[in-house]
XYZ file of N, CA and C in Angstrom:
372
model
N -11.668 8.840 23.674
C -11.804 10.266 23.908
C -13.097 10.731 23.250
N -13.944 11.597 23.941
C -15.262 11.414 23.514
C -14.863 13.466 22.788
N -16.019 13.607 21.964
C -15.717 14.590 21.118
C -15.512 16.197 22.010
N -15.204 16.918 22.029
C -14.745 17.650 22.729
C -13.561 17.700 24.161
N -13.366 16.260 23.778
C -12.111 16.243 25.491
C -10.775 15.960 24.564
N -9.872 16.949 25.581
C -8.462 16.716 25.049
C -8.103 15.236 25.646
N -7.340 14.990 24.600
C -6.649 13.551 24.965
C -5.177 14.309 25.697
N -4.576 13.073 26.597
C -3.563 13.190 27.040
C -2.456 13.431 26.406
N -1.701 13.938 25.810
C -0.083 14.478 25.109
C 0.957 14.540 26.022
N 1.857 13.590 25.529
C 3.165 14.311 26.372
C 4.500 14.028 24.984
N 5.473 14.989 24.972
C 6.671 14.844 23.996
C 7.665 14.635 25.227
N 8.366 13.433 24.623
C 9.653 13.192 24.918
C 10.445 13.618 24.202
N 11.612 14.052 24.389
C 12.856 13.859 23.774
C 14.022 12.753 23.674
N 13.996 12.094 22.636
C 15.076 11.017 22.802
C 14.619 10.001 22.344
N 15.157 8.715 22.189
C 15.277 7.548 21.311
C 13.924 6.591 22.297
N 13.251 5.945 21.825
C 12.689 5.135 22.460
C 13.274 4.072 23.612
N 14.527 4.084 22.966
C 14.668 3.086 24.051
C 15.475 3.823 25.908
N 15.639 4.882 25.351
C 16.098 5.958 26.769
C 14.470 6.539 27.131
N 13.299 6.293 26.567
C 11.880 7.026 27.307
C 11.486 5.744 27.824
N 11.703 4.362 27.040
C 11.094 3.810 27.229
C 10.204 3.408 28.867
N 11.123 4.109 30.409
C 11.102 3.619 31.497
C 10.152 4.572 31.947
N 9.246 6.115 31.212
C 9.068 7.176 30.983
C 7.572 6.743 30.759
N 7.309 5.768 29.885
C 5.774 5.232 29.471
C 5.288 4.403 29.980
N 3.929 4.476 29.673
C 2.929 3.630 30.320
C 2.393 2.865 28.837
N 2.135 1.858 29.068
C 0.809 1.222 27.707
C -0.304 2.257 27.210
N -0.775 2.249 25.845
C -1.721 3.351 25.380
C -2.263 2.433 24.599
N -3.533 3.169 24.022
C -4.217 2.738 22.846
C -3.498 3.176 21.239
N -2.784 4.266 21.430
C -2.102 4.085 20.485
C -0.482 4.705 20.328
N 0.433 4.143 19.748
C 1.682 4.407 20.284
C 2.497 4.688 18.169
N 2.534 5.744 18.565
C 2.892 6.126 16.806
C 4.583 6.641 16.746
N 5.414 5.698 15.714
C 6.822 5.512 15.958
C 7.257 6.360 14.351
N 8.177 7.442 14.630
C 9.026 8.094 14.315
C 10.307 8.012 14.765
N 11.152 7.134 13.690
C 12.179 7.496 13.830
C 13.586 7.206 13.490
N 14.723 6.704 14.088
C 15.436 6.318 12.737
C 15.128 5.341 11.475
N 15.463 5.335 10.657
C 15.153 4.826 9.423
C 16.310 3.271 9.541
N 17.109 3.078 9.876
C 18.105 1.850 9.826
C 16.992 0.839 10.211
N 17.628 -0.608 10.048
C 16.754 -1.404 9.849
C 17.088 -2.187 11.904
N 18.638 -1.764 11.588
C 18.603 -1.880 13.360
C 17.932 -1.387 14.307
N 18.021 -0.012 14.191
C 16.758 1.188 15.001
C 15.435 0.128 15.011
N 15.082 0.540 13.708
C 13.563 0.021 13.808
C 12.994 -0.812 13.963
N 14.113 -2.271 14.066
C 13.396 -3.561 14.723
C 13.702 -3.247 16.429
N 15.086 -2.089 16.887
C 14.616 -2.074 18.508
C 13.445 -1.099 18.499
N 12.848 -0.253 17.787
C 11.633 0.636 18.162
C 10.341 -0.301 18.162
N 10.643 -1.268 17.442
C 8.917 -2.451 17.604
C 9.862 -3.299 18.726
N 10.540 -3.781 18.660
C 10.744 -4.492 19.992
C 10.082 -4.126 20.847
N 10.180 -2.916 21.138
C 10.088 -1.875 22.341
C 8.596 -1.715 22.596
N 8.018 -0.875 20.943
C 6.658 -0.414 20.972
C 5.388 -1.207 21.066
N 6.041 -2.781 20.699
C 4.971 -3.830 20.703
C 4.370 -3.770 22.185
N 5.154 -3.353 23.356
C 5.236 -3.471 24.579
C 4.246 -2.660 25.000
N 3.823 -1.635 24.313
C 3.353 -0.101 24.960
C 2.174 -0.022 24.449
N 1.434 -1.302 23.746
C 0.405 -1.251 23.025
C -0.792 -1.800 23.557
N -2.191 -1.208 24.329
C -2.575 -1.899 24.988
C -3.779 -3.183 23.760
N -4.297 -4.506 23.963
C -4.613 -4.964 23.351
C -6.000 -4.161 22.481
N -6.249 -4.176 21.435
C -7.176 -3.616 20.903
C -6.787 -2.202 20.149
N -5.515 -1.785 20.820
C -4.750 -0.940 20.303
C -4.213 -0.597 19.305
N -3.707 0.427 18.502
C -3.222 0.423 17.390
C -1.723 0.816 17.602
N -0.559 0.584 16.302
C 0.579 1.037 16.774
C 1.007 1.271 15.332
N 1.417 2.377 14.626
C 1.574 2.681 13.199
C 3.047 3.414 13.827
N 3.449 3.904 12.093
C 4.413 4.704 11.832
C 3.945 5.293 10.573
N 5.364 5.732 9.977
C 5.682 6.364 9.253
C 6.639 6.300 7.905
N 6.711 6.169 6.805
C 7.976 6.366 6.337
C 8.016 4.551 5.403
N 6.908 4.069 5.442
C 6.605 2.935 4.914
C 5.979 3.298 3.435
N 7.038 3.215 2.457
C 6.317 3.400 0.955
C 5.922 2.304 0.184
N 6.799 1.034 0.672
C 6.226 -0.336 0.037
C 6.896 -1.266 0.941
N 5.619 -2.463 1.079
C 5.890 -3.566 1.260
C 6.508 -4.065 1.533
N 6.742 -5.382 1.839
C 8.135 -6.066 1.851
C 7.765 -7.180 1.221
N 6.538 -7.905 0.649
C 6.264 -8.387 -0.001
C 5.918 -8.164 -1.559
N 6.221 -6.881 -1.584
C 6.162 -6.363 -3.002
C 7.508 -5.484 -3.254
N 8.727 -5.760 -2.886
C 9.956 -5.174 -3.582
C 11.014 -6.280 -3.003
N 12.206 -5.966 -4.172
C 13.101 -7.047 -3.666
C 13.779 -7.357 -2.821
N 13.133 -8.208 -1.599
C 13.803 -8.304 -0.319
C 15.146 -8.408 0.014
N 15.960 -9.024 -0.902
C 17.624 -9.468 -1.224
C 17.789 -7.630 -1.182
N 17.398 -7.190 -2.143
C 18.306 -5.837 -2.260
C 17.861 -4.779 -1.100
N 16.564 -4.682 -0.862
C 16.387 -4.400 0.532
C 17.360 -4.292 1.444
N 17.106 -5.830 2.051
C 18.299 -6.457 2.838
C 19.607 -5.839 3.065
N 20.232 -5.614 1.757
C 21.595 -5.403 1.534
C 21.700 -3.891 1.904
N 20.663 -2.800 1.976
C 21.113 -1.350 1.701
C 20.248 -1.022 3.251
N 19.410 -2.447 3.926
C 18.324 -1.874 4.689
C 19.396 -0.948 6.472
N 20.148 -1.301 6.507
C 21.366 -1.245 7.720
C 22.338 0.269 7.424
N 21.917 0.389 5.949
C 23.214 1.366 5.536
C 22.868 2.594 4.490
N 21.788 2.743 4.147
C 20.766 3.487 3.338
C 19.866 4.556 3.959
N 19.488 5.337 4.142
C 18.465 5.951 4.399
C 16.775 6.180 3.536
N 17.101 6.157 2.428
C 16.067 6.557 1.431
C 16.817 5.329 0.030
N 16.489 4.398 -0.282
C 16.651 3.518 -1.568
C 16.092 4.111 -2.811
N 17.067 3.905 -4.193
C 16.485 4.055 -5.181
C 15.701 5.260 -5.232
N 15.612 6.309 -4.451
C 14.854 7.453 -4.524
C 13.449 7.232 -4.144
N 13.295 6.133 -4.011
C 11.796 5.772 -3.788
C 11.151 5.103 -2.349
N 12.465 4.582 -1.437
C 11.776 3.847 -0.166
C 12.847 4.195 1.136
N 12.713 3.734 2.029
C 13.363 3.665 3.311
C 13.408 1.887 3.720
N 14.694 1.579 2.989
C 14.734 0.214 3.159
C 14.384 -0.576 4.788
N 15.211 -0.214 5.279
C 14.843 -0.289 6.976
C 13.961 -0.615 7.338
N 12.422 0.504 7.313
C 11.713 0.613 7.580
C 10.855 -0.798 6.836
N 10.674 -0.433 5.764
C 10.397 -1.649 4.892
C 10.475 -3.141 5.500
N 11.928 -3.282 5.742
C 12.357 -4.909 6.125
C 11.796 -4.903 7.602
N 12.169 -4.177 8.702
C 11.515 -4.626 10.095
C 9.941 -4.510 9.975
N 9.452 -3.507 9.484
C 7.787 -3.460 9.341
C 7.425 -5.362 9.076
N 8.272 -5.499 7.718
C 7.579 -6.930 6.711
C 7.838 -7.731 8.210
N 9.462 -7.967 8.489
C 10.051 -9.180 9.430
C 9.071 -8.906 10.566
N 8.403 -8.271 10.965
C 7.863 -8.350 12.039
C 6.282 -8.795 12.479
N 5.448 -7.778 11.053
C 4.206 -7.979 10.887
C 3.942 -8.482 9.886
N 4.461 -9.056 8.779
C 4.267 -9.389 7.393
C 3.152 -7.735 6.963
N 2.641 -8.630 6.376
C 1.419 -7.067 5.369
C 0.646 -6.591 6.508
N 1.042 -5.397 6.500
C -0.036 -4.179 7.513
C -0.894 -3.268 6.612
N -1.725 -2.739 7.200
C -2.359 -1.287 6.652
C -1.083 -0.349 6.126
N -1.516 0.044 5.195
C -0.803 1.319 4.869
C -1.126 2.457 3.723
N -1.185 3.411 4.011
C -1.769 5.010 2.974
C -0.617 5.719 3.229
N 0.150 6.200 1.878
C 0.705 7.362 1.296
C 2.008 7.353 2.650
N 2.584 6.470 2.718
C 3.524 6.149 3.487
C 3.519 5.777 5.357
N 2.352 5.889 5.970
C 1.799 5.779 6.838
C 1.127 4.340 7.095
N 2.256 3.716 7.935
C 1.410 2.138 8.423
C 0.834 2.101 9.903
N 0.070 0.673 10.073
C -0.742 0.937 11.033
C -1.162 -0.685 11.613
N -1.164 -1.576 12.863
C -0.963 -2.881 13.267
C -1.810 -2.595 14.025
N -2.998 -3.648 14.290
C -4.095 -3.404 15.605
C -3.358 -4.754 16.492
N -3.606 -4.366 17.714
C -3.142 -5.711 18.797
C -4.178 -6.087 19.020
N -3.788 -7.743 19.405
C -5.275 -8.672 19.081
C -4.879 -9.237 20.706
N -5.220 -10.256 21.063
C -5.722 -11.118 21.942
C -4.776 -12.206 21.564
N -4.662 -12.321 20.396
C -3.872 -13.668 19.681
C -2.668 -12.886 19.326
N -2.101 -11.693 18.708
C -1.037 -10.762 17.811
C -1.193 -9.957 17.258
N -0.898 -9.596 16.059
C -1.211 -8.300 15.531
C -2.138 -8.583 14.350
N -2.572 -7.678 13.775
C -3.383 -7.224 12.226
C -3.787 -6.061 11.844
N -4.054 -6.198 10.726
C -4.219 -4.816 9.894
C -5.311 -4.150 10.268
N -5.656 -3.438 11.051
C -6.927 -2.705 10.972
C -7.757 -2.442 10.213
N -9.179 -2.093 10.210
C -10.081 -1.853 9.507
C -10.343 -0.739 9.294
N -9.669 0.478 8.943
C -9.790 1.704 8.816
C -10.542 2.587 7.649
């Protein structure tokens, strides 16, 4: 989008996987939304799909790692927790790690570029 042109917008209402038949592939596809660790491995199931290569595909709601907190206890609260310890969104946490290992991420905001080969962290 060159500086002065609106980019395309559209809001759905509803779970990704009821729009999903609704979208087309984009350059970038940004996921809000449940926090369970079930939800959010079907929202990358889904969103990996909608990503065109070179593309980016972030979220939200990512405060740490999954390589830097304890995956066991994770694990255990990631299905049934919303917010851990006052400090994370287990869920989010475990499908982000299980899926991409280490991504980009600022002040809870992650972010996966699609490659040719899979994913990686962008250069932002």
């Amino acid at each position: 989008v060159e500086a002065g042109e609106a980019a395309p917008v559209a809001f759905i209402v509803g779970t990704l996987e009821q729009a999903f038949d609704m979208l087309t592939p984009s350059d970038l596809v940004y996921i809000d939304g449940d926090h369970r660790l079930s939800a959010v491995r079907r929202d990358l199931r889904l969103a990996v799909n909608l990503v065109t290569v070179g593309g980016i595909l972030c979220g939200d709601d990512l405060e740490i790692q999954g390589g830097d907190c304890n995956l066991e206890h994770t694990q255990k609260h990631a299905d049934t927790t919303d917010y851990l310890d006052g400090s994370y969104h287990p869920g989010v946490t475990l499908a982000v790690w299980e899926r991409f290992g280490r991504v980009w991420m600022r002040e809870g905001v992650w972010a996966v570029q699609k490659t040719e080969d899979g994913w990686c962290a962008p250069v932002i």
